[in-house]
XYZ file of C-alpha atoms in Angstrom:
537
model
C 110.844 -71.091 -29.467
C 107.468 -71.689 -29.185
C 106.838 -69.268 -25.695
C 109.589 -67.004 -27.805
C 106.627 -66.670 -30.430
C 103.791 -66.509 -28.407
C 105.369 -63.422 -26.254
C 106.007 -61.893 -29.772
C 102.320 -62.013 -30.732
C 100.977 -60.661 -27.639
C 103.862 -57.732 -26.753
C 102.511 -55.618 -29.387
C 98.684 -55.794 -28.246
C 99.389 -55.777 -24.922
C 102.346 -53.764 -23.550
C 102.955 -51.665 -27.018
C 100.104 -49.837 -26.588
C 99.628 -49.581 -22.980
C 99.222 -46.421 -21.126
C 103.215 -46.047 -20.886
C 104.671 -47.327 -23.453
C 102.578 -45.874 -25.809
C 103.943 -42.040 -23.895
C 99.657 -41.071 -25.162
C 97.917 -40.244 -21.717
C 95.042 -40.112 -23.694
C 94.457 -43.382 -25.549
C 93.291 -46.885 -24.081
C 95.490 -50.030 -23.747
C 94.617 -53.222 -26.069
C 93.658 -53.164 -29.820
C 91.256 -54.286 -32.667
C 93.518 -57.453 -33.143
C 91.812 -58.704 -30.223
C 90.209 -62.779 -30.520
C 86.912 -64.058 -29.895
C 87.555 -66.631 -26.883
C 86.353 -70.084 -27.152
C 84.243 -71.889 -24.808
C 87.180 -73.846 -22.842
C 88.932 -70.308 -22.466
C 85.804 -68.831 -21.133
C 85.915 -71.365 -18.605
C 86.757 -69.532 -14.893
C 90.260 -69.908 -13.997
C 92.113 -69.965 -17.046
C 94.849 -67.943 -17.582
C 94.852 -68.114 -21.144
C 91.807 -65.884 -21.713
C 92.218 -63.420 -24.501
C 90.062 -60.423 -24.584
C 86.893 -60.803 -26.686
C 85.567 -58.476 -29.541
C 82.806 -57.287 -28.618
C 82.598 -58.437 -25.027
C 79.588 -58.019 -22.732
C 78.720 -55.148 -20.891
C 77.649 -55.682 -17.349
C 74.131 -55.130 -16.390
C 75.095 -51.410 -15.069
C 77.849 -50.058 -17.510
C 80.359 -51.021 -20.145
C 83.906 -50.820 -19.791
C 86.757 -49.456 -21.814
C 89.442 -51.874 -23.088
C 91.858 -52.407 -19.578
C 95.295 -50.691 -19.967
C 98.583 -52.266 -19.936
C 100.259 -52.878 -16.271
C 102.326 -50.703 -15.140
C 105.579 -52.478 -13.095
C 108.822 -53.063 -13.113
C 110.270 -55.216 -14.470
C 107.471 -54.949 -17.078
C 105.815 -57.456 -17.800
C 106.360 -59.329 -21.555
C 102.589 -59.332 -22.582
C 99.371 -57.859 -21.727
C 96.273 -59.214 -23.244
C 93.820 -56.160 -22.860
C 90.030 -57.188 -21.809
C 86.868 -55.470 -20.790
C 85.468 -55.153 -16.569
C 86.400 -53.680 -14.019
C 89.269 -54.787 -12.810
C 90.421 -56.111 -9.275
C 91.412 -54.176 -6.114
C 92.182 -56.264 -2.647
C 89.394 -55.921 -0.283
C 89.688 -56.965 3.201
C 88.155 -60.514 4.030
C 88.748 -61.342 0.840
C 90.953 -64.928 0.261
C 93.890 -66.143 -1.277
C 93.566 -69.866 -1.882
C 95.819 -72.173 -3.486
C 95.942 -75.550 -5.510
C 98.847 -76.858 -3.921
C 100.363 -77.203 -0.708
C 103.712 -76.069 -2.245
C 102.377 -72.529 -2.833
C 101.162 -71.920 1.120
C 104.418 -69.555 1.753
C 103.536 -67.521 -1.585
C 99.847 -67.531 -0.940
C 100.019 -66.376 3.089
C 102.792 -63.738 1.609
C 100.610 -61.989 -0.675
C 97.774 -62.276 1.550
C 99.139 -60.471 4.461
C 100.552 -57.985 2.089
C 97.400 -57.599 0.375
C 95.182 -57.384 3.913
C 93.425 -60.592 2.489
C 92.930 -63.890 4.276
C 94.868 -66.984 3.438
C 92.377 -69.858 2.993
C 94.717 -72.701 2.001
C 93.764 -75.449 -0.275
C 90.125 -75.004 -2.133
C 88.201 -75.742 -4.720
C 85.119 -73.248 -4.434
C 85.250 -69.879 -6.001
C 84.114 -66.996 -4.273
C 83.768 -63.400 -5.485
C 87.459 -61.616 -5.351
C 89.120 -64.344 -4.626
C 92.940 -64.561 -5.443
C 93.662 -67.864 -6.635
C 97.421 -69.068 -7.029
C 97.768 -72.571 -8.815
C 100.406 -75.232 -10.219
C 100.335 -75.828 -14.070
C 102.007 -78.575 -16.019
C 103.241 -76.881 -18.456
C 106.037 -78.594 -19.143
C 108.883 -77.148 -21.095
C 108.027 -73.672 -19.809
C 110.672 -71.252 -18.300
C 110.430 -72.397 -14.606
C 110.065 -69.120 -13.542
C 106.891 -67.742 -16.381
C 103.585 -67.349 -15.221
C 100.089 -66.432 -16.208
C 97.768 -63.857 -14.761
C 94.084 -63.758 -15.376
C 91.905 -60.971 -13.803
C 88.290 -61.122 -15.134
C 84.766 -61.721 -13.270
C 86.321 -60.094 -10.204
C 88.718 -63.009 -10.076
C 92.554 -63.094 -10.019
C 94.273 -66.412 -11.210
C 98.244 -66.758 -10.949
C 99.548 -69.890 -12.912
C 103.436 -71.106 -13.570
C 105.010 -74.272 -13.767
C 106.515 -73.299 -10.107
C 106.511 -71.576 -7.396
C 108.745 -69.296 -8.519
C 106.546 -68.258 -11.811
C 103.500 -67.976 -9.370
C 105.920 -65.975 -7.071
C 106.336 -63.556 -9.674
C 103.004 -63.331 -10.294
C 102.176 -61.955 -7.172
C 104.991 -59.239 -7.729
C 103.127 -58.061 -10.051
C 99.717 -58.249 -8.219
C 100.956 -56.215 -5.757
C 102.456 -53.851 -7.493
C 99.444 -53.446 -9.877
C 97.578 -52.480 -6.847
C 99.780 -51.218 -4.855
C 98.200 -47.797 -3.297
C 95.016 -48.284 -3.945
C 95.306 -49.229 -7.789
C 93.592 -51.690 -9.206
C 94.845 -54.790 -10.929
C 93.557 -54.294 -15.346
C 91.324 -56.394 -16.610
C 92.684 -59.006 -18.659
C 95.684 -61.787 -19.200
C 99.528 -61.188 -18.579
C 101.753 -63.939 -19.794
C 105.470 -63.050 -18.523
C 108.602 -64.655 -18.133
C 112.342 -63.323 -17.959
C 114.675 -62.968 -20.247
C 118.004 -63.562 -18.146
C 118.127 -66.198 -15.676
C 120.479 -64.651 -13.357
C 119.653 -61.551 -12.227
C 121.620 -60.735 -9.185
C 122.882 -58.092 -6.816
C 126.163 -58.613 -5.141
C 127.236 -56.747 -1.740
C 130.320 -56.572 -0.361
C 130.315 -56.761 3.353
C 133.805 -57.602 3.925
C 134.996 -53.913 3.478
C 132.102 -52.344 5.642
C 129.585 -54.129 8.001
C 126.058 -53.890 6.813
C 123.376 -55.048 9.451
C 121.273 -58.036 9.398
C 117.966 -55.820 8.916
C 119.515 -53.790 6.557
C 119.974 -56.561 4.356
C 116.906 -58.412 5.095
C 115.667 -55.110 3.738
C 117.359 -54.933 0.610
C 115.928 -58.813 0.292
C 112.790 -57.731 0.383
C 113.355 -55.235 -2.043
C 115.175 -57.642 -4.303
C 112.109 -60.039 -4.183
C 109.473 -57.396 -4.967
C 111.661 -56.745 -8.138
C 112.395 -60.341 -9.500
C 116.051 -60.504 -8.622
C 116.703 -64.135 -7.979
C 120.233 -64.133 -6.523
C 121.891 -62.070 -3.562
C 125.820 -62.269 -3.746
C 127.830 -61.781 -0.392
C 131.569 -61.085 -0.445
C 132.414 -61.765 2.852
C 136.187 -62.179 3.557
C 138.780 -59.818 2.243
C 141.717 -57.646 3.283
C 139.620 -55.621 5.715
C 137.659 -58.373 7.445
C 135.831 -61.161 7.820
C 132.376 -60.969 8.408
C 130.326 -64.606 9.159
C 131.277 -66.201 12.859
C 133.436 -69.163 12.315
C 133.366 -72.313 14.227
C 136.661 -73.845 12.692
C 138.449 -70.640 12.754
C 137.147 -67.904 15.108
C 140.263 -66.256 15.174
C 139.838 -64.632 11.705
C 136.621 -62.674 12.623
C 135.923 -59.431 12.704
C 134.306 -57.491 15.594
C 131.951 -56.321 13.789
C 130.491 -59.618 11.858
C 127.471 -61.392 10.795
C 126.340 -64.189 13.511
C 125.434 -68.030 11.872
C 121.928 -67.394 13.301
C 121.883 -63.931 11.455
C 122.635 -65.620 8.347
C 120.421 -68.216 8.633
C 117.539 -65.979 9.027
C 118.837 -63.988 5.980
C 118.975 -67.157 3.615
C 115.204 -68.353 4.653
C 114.223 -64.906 4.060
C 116.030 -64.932 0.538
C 114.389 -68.640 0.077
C 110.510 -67.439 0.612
C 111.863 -64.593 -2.204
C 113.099 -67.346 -4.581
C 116.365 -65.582 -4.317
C 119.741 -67.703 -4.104
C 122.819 -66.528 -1.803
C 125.742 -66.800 -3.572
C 128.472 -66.772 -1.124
C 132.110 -65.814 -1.878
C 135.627 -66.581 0.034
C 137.802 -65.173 -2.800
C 141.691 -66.567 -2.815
C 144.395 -67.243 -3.268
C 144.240 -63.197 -3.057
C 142.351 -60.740 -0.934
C 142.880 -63.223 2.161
C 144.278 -60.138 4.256
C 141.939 -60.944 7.318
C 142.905 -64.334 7.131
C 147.221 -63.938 6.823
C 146.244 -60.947 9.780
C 145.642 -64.509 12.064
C 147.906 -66.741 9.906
C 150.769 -64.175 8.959
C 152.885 -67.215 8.350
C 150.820 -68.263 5.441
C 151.336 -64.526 3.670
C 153.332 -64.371 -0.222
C 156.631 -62.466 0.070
C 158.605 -61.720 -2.822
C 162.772 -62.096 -3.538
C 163.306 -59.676 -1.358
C 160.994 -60.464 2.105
C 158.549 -57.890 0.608
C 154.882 -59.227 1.734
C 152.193 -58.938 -0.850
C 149.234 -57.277 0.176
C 146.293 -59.805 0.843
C 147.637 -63.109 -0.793
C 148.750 -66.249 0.767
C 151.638 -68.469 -0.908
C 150.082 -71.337 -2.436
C 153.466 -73.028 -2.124
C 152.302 -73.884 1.408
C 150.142 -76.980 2.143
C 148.989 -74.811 5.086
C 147.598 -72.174 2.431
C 145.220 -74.615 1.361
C 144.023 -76.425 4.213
C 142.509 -73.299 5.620
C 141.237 -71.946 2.886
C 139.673 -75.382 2.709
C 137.949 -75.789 6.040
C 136.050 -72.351 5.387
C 134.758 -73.326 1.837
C 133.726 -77.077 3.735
C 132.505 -74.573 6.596
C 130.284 -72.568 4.655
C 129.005 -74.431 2.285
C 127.010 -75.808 5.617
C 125.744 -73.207 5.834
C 124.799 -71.856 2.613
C 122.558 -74.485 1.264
C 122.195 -72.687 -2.169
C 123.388 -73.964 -5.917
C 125.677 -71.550 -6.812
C 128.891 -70.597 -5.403
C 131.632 -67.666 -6.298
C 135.633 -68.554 -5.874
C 136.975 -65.295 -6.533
C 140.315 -65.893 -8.177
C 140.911 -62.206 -8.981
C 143.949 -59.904 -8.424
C 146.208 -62.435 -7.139
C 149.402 -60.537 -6.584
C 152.056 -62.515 -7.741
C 150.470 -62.352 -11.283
C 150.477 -58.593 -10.924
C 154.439 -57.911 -11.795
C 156.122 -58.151 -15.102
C 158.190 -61.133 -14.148
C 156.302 -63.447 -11.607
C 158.967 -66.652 -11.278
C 161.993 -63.852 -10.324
C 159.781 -62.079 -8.148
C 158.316 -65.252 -6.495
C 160.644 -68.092 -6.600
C 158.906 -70.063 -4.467
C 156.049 -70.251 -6.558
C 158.141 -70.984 -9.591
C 159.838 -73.468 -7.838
C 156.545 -75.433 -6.727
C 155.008 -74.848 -10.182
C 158.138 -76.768 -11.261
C 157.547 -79.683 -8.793
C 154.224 -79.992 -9.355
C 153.684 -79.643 -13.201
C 156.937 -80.367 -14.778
C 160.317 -78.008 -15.868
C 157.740 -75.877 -17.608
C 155.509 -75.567 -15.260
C 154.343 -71.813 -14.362
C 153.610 -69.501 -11.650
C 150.280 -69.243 -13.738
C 149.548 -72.990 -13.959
C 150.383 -73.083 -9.793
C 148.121 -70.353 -9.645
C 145.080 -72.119 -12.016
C 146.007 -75.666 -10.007
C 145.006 -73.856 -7.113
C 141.968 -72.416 -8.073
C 141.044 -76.080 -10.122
C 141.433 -77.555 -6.272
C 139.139 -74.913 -4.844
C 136.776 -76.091 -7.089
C 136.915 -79.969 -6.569
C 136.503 -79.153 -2.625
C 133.027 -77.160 -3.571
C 132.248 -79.506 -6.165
C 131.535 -82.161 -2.916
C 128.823 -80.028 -2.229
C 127.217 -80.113 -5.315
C 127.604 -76.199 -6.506
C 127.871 -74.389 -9.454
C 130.850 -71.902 -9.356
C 131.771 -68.858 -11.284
C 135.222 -67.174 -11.008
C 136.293 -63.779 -11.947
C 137.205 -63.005 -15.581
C 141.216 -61.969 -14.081
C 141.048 -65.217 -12.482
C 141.539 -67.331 -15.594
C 145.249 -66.765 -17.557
C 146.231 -67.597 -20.939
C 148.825 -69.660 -22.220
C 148.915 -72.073 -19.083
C 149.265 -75.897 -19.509
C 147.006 -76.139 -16.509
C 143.696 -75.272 -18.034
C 140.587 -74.274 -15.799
C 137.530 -76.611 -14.872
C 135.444 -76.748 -17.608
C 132.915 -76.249 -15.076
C 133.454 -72.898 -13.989
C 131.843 -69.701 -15.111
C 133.122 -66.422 -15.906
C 132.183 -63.689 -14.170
C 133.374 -60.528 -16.026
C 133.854 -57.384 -14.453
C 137.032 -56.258 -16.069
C 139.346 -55.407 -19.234
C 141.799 -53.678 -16.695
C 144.049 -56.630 -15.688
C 147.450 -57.571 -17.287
C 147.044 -59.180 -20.352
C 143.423 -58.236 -20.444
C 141.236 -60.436 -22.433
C 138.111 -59.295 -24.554
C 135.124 -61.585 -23.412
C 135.084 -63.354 -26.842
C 137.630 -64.888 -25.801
C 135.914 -66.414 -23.102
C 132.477 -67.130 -25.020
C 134.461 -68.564 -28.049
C 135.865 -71.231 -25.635
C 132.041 -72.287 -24.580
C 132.527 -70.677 -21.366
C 129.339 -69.745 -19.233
C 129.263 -65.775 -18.470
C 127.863 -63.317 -15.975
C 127.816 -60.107 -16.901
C 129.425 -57.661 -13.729
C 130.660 -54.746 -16.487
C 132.342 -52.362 -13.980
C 131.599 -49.398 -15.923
C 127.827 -50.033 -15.868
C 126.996 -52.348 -12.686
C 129.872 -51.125 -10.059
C 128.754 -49.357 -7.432
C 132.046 -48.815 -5.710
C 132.422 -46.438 -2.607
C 134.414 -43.508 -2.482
C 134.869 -43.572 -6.242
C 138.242 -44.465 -6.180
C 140.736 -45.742 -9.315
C 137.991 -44.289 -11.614
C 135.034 -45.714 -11.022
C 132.304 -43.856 -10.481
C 128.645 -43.950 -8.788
C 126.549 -45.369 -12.024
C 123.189 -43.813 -12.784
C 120.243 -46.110 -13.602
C 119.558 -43.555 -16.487
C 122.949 -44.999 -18.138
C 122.406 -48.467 -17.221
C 118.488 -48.137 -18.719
C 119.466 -46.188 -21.849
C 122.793 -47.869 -22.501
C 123.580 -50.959 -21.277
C 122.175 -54.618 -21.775
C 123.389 -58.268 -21.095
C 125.482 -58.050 -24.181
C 127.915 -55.024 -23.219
C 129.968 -57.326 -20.958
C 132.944 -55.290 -21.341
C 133.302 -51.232 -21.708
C 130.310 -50.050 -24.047
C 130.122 -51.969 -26.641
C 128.038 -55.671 -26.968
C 129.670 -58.852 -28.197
C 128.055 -60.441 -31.220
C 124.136 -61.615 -30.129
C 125.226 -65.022 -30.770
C 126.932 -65.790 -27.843
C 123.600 -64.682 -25.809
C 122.418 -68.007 -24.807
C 126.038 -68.444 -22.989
C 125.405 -65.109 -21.308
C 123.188 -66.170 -18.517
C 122.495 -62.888 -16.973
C 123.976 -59.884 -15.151
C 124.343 -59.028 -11.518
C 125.072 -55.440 -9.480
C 127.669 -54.873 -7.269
C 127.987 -52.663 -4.649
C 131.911 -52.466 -3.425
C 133.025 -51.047 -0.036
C 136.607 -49.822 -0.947
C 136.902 -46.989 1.018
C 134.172 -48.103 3.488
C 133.034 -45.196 5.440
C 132.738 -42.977 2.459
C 128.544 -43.595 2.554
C 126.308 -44.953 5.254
C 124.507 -48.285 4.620
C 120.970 -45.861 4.037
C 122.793 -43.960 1.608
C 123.918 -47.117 0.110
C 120.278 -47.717 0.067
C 119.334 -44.476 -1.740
C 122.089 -44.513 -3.793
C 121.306 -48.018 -5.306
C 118.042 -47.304 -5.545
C 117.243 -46.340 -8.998
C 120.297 -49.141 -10.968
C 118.461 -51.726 -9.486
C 115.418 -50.860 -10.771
C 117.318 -50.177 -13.847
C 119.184 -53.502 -13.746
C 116.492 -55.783 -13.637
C 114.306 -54.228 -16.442
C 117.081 -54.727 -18.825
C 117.760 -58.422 -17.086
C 113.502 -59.311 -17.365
C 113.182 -57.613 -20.653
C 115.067 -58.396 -24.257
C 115.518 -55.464 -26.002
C 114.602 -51.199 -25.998
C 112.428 -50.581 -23.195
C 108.575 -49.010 -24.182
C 109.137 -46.089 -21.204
C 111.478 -43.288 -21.732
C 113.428 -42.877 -18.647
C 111.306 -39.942 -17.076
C 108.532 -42.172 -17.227
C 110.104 -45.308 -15.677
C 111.627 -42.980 -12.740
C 108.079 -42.052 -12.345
C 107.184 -45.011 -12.332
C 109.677 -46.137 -9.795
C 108.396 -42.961 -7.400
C 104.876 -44.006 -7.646
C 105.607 -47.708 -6.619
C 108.045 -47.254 -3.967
């Protein structure tokens, strides 16, 4: 509550009447509510400084209050100031406080065309300095930003804050720009902003998504989402079962490189085997282990959980790959599971009905069978220590067999039978990410009625709160909302290329992560933040 103030007192002076969001070309950033500093804030290096009254002029000229910066995400507060300013000048260092910030400091250095000086203690004129605080209580990922006396100073609780810092460091100078005068405090609003891709539908390179990484980072996304086993293929070599690979697949050494890449971004990989449906590349090795109905009729892409064998598979590849994907978080799936999809699921599927009986009681359910299974997905992750989300079709009502407690929600539909509103979720204290299909689904080939979404909607109409169609659930539930994440699905794969992917995605990211970093309307009008976007890159 306390950071929640102090962002309130500064948004106004800073941001609201910067360059942008004021839409006046003509007027300066800052304002006459501005504070005398006291001696300790004068003091080089902190990043508390507000800007003075009537500050000094140099020896040569005086300087117009600084303007507000102009990124994306914005940034939360801008304290206006008088000087100059900073712009990167080769030879110039970057020097840190601790050793934990050398990957962050040699990053922005090499970006910058500065020189990465390690650990100091001296100042020198434009230097760059990127330091620890101990601010504790803070949002792990806030940070401060000081530019005065020809100085920058980047302060956060961690390296992810500082991190972030230097996001907006670069883009404040990026093309020759120079980095206002002045103090940003910023922090985000939603603490998982993600991007999901699925390359189990359509191969997308290694470099191609070491690109999109990259381009993640530079925005403040801090998870990456890969759906990587479906009806279409498999995509990450397998050492306990090579025989469900594609051809065209992801090597462990490819991955590797892309999760240390995602790590030096402070981005998460979230990876997803989704079951007990949309295993078709699995049953295409294993079509023994495929769910046939009454009548010998095979359901597309699930297994039957009535089968031990069902299990242990799925099983070695979540043990598999959670080896490999050292991450916190961790998607089951749980969506679409056919047998769920009929009007009368016992009939259609004795088998299941008959092993929900065995296992839960005379009352037990094809929907209980079907929850039991997903509840024993989750104790085999649970060994490794995740956090797991499941999607919103994935959880059923009515069963005896309730879900972990533990697992969160990750909505992306009101289509399924017996479609649930997400209060229902959020009343039950579940955790939710937001995936709204009609905002954040970038699904190729536009089929069943989804269609390519334009940042301009996402920017002008959506936030965290419109989980579901267009309209928001009530703001209370916003602290169990923890964020939102984009999706890009490959349903009818070879309807784009992965650069037109790239293109296409473009401007919703940009979109997507403004509305993530920042509570409430944004300052730009849309022309001006795709302006924006061109001028940055």
């Amino acid at each position: 509550m306390i950071v929640a103030g102090a962002f309130a007192g500064t948004v106004a002076l800073g941001i609201g009447l910067g360059f942008w969001a004021s839409g006046d070309e003509s007027g300066p950033a800052g304002s006459a509510q501005s504070q005398q500093p006291s001696a300790a804030e004068r003091a080089e290096g902190s990043p508390g400084v507000p800007h003075a009254r009537k500050p000094s002029p140099s020896p040569t000229r005086s300087y117009a209050l600084s303007q507000a910066p102009r990124t994306i995400p914005a940034v939360r507060s801008h304290t206006a100031a008088r000087g100059p300013g900073w712009r990167p000048k080769r030879g110039e260092r970057v020097v840190v406080n601790d050793a934990e910030l050398a990957d962050e400091g040699r990053l922005i250095a090499g970006e910058l065309g500065l020189t990465y000086a390690g650990e100091k203690d001296d100042v020198r004129a434009g230097d760059v300095r990127l330091a620890l605080n101990d601010d504790e209580g803070a949002n792990p990922e806030s940070y401060s930003m000081t530019v005065r006396g020809g100085r920058v100073s980047i302060s956060g609780p961690s390296d992810a804050g500082v991190f972030y810092g230097t996001r907006t460091l670069k883009q404040e100078v990026h093309g020759g720009g120079t980095a206002p005068e002045g103090v940003v405090r910023d922090q985000p609003a939603k603490a998982v902003r993600g991007f999901m891709l699925d390359i189990a539908r359509k191969h997308f390179t290694a470099g191609w998504i070491e690109d999109r990484v990259r381009e993640l980072g530079d925005l403040k996304f801090n998870q990456l989402g890969l759906h990587f086993s479906d009806d279409q293929g498999f995509r990450i070599e397998s050492d306990t079962h090579p025989e469900i690979v594609s051809r065209q697949h992801l090597t462990k050494a490819e991955v590797k490189r892309i999760i240390d890449l995602a790590a030096s971004r402070h981005i998460t990989v979230v990876p997803e085997i989704d079951s007990p449906g949309h295993l078709g590349a699995v049953i295409a090795a294993h079509p023994d282990l495929q769910l046939r109905n009454a009548q010998g009729v095979a359901a597309s892409g699930a297994v039957d959980i009535s089968k031990p064998a069902a299990a242990d598979i799925v099983d070695d590849l979540l043990n598999e790959y959670a080896d490999l994907f050292p991450g916190s978080q961790w998607h089951l799936g749980g969506d679409e599971y056919r047998a769920l999809m009929v009007s009368n699921p016992s009939a259609s599927y004795p088998q299941l009905a008959a092993a929900a009986r065995e296992k839960y009681g005379s009352g037990g359910t094809v929907s209980d069978l079907t929850t039991g299974w997903l509840n024993d997905r989750a104790d085999t992750i649970r060994a490794h220590e995740r956090t797991m989300r499941v999607w919103n079709d994935g959880f059923f009502r009515g069963t005896s067999v309730q879900p972990a407690k533990d697992l969160q929600v990750a909505y992306w539909t009101g289509k399924e039978i017996g479609a649930r509103q997400p209060v229902e979720y959020l009343s039950a204290g579940r955790k939710l990410i937001n995936y709204n299909d009609k905002f954040l689904y970038y699904v190729l080939g536009q089929p069943n009625q989804f269609f390519y979404p334009t940042g301009q909607r996402i920017y002008e109409q959506w936030t965290p709160l419109v989980v579901r169609g267009t309209q928001p659930v009530s703001s209370r539930y916003d602290r169990q909302i923890l964020g939102g994440s984009f999706a890009v699905w490959c349903d009818l794969a070879n309807s784009q290329t992965q650069d037109q992917v790239a293109a296409g995605i473009r401007m919703p990211l940009r979109a997507t992560v403004e509305k993530l970093w920042n509570p409430g309307r944004p300052k730009l009008t849309w022309t001006q933040f795709r302006a924006l976007a061109g001028k940055l890159g």
